[in-house]
Amino acid sequence: MVKALLRPIALGTEGARRLSRQLTRATVAILGAIVIVLAGGLWWATQWSDEVSVQRQERVAWHAIHVALDELALQQEAVAIWDESAAKMVAPVRDTDWLFDNTALWLFNMFQHDETWLLDEHDRPVLVAVRGQRVGAERFWRLRQDLSSLLSSVRGGPGGILGPHDRNPGRPLSEGSTVRTTARAIHDTHLIAIGGRPAAASVMLIKPSTEGYVGQRAAWPVMVSIRYLDGPFMRELQSKNLLDGARFSPRDTSRKGETSIYIRDAWEKPLGYLIWRPELPGRRIMGVLLPATFVGLLMLGALMFMLLGRLKHTLVERGALEAQARHLAFHDTLTSLPNRALLTERLQGALAERSHDVSLLLIDLDRFKQVNDTLGHLAGDQLIQEFAGRLRATSSGRETIARLGGDEFAILLCGEEASRASDRCETIHAVFAKPFDLLGKSVHASASIGAARSLGEAIDATELMRRADVALYRAKAEGRHCARVFRPRMDAANTRRARLESDLRAALHCNQFELWGQVEVDGQRRRLGEELLLRWKHPELGLIPPSRFLPIAEETGLIIPIGDWVLHRAIQGASRSSERGGGFTAINLSPAQLRDETFAERVVHHCRTQAVSPDQLEFEITERTLLDDSRTTRASLQRLREAGFRVALDDFGTGYSSLNYLRRFTVDKIKVDRSFVADIERSAEARAIVAAIASLGRALGLTIAAEGVETVQQEEILLLAGCDQLQGHLYSKAAPLDEKLMFAA
């Protein structure tokens, strides 16, 4: 009986133990799950915080590099666009001591420019300075090739890259340009390798700041400014942008706890890596809080709130640091006023709201150069600071006052303030009633003002800035110390371009376009075909070459109907090509045509309608087309080749020649540019380039053609180099298609 009573108790005890074990396991599992969730959440939060911090610092680093490039050109402009330096450089006998003291030495002392070169109009060295010390011209000759592309671009040479920091002659600013120099400053500014070292380099024409101060010249002298990325530039980048332990390395030698960004030049050539120790707030917090998370389950909730609080604090801290870096990037260091970049951003925002009336005032201190020349640059800086203070003191507080660079300021007025622009001009002139105390000397100053107003017009920031600049120069031309408002009659050049664009729209309907042809021959001068060339026969201006009207056609979209007209006439002409000697017909294509998804199919359809075989047509594209590496462009070229049409790469060697392009875009023929052919008789380098192109073409199984052949000697050299087809005045000049094409004797 006792056993019978004890058995249930024993069973109950065993059940209690079993339940206890189950509860223990459940509790451990729950606690473990909480620990895992907490630990996982902590790990994810810290990793995310670190990634956000690193990404922000990478953006800050990139932005700082781009700002440094713009500042390099802006600093250079202070002495390159200067009446005295221009006069000294074009003088029969150059005062090199003066040039050294007032250009190279000043740029080194003020801005730590590592090297400054002054070159004459033939790009020969006049002065070479390294770290504020004059050196021999052999350094220039040793490093000249590294800067040849920049020297060519700043003189209007072909093939240059128009970057966001460049102002090249005869070319509009690139889309997204951040250039801060004035319109007189012509320069080419890039990251580039010089003597194997990565550098920020700016090449600028030396011109007078006053129009007509020096007589008009066919070519201007040049100033080259260089800052090496692995020199004092890196220390400035580190201190200004809070990059801890920043250094530059040709290879990615980043160690644990460091990050890097890959830097290339505009030609996609590697320069190296910018490496620094990023601020990792999450990792720091993990090290502080992780031991505390194991104190006990009762503390887990409190620790989580503590973690979130610390994370928030850290992110706020990083946001404050980023805001500080942004302030430094968008404000002038001398006056603390907004700089050109911030003014442009606010101007774009104001113009985007069409309901807002916007006025822009450009202010230029009159004869500021005289202050620098007579009292020194310190007095000039003090004048700029005091003038900025007076502008602030007279401000309504509802306007943007900015310093654009040098002695140029701007004021942005929006809404009701815009209508009081003339009153603001009067208050600006009034601040000059009291003389300025500069280094203990009383100096009277004045300013010229140019104003432009949008009045709700659909206008962009660049155009409004340009109009104000035109008005400013009118004020200077009319005696200075006055204000002028932009009027349309000030802008005759734009009117002429608008008229040309208008006439171009009517040219198709008025049958003003003509197709000319020029034959292509083989090595025995047998006709193979002809290339079609477009001409515009303007009723008043006469025959206009494509170089004048095709850029306008591409900007306005007229290139599509014009290209269709050429295509229809070419296909019709191909069906009657036997009347002109037979062979293929070559047609030049625009990148805009290839971006049309229906283009290839329309070509195939027209050829079928006119009973033209695909092997009768050859389409010529330029290397600029290959840069438009879009899906539609590749698909159009592929469809044309699949249909049996030949594709030729024109002007090969003058642009972005790349084996990578020839891999991605399969072509049948490459045409050596006429610039190499013109020099082939007297230049061993040109002969070597042509031979290399021919060798490359043969290796890829391509036909090699050369254009611009004018002499028998050129013909012999080209045939010996391996060219298969020839084109030029030696065989036939371009002529309208209704004229019989005759071979040269």
XYZ file of N, CA and C in Angstrom, residues 69 79 162 177 290 358 450 508 512 526 664:
33
model
N 40.022 71.280 -57.883
C 40.319 71.552 -59.289
C 39.785 72.921 -59.696
N 46.408 85.709 -61.587
C 47.616 86.265 -62.199
C 47.685 86.028 -63.694
N 36.299 67.740 -72.837
C 35.715 68.900 -72.177
C 35.089 68.437 -70.871
N 28.859 71.569 -65.551
C 30.103 72.304 -65.304
C 30.058 73.008 -63.948
N 29.421 46.239 -26.116
C 29.309 44.790 -26.200
C 29.511 44.095 -24.855
N 13.009 86.872 -60.689
C 14.396 86.733 -60.224
C 15.243 87.808 -60.880
N 26.238 94.881 -63.323
C 25.428 94.396 -64.434
C 24.239 93.633 -63.879
N 15.188 72.398 -95.040
C 14.682 71.163 -95.638
C 13.482 71.441 -96.548
N 17.241 73.451 -99.701
C 18.523 74.157 -99.719
C 19.719 73.239 -99.479
N 41.480 52.199 -108.862
C 40.194 51.792 -109.413
C 39.094 52.225 -108.448
N 33.580 45.953 -78.448
C 32.140 46.043 -78.186
C 31.350 46.412 -79.430
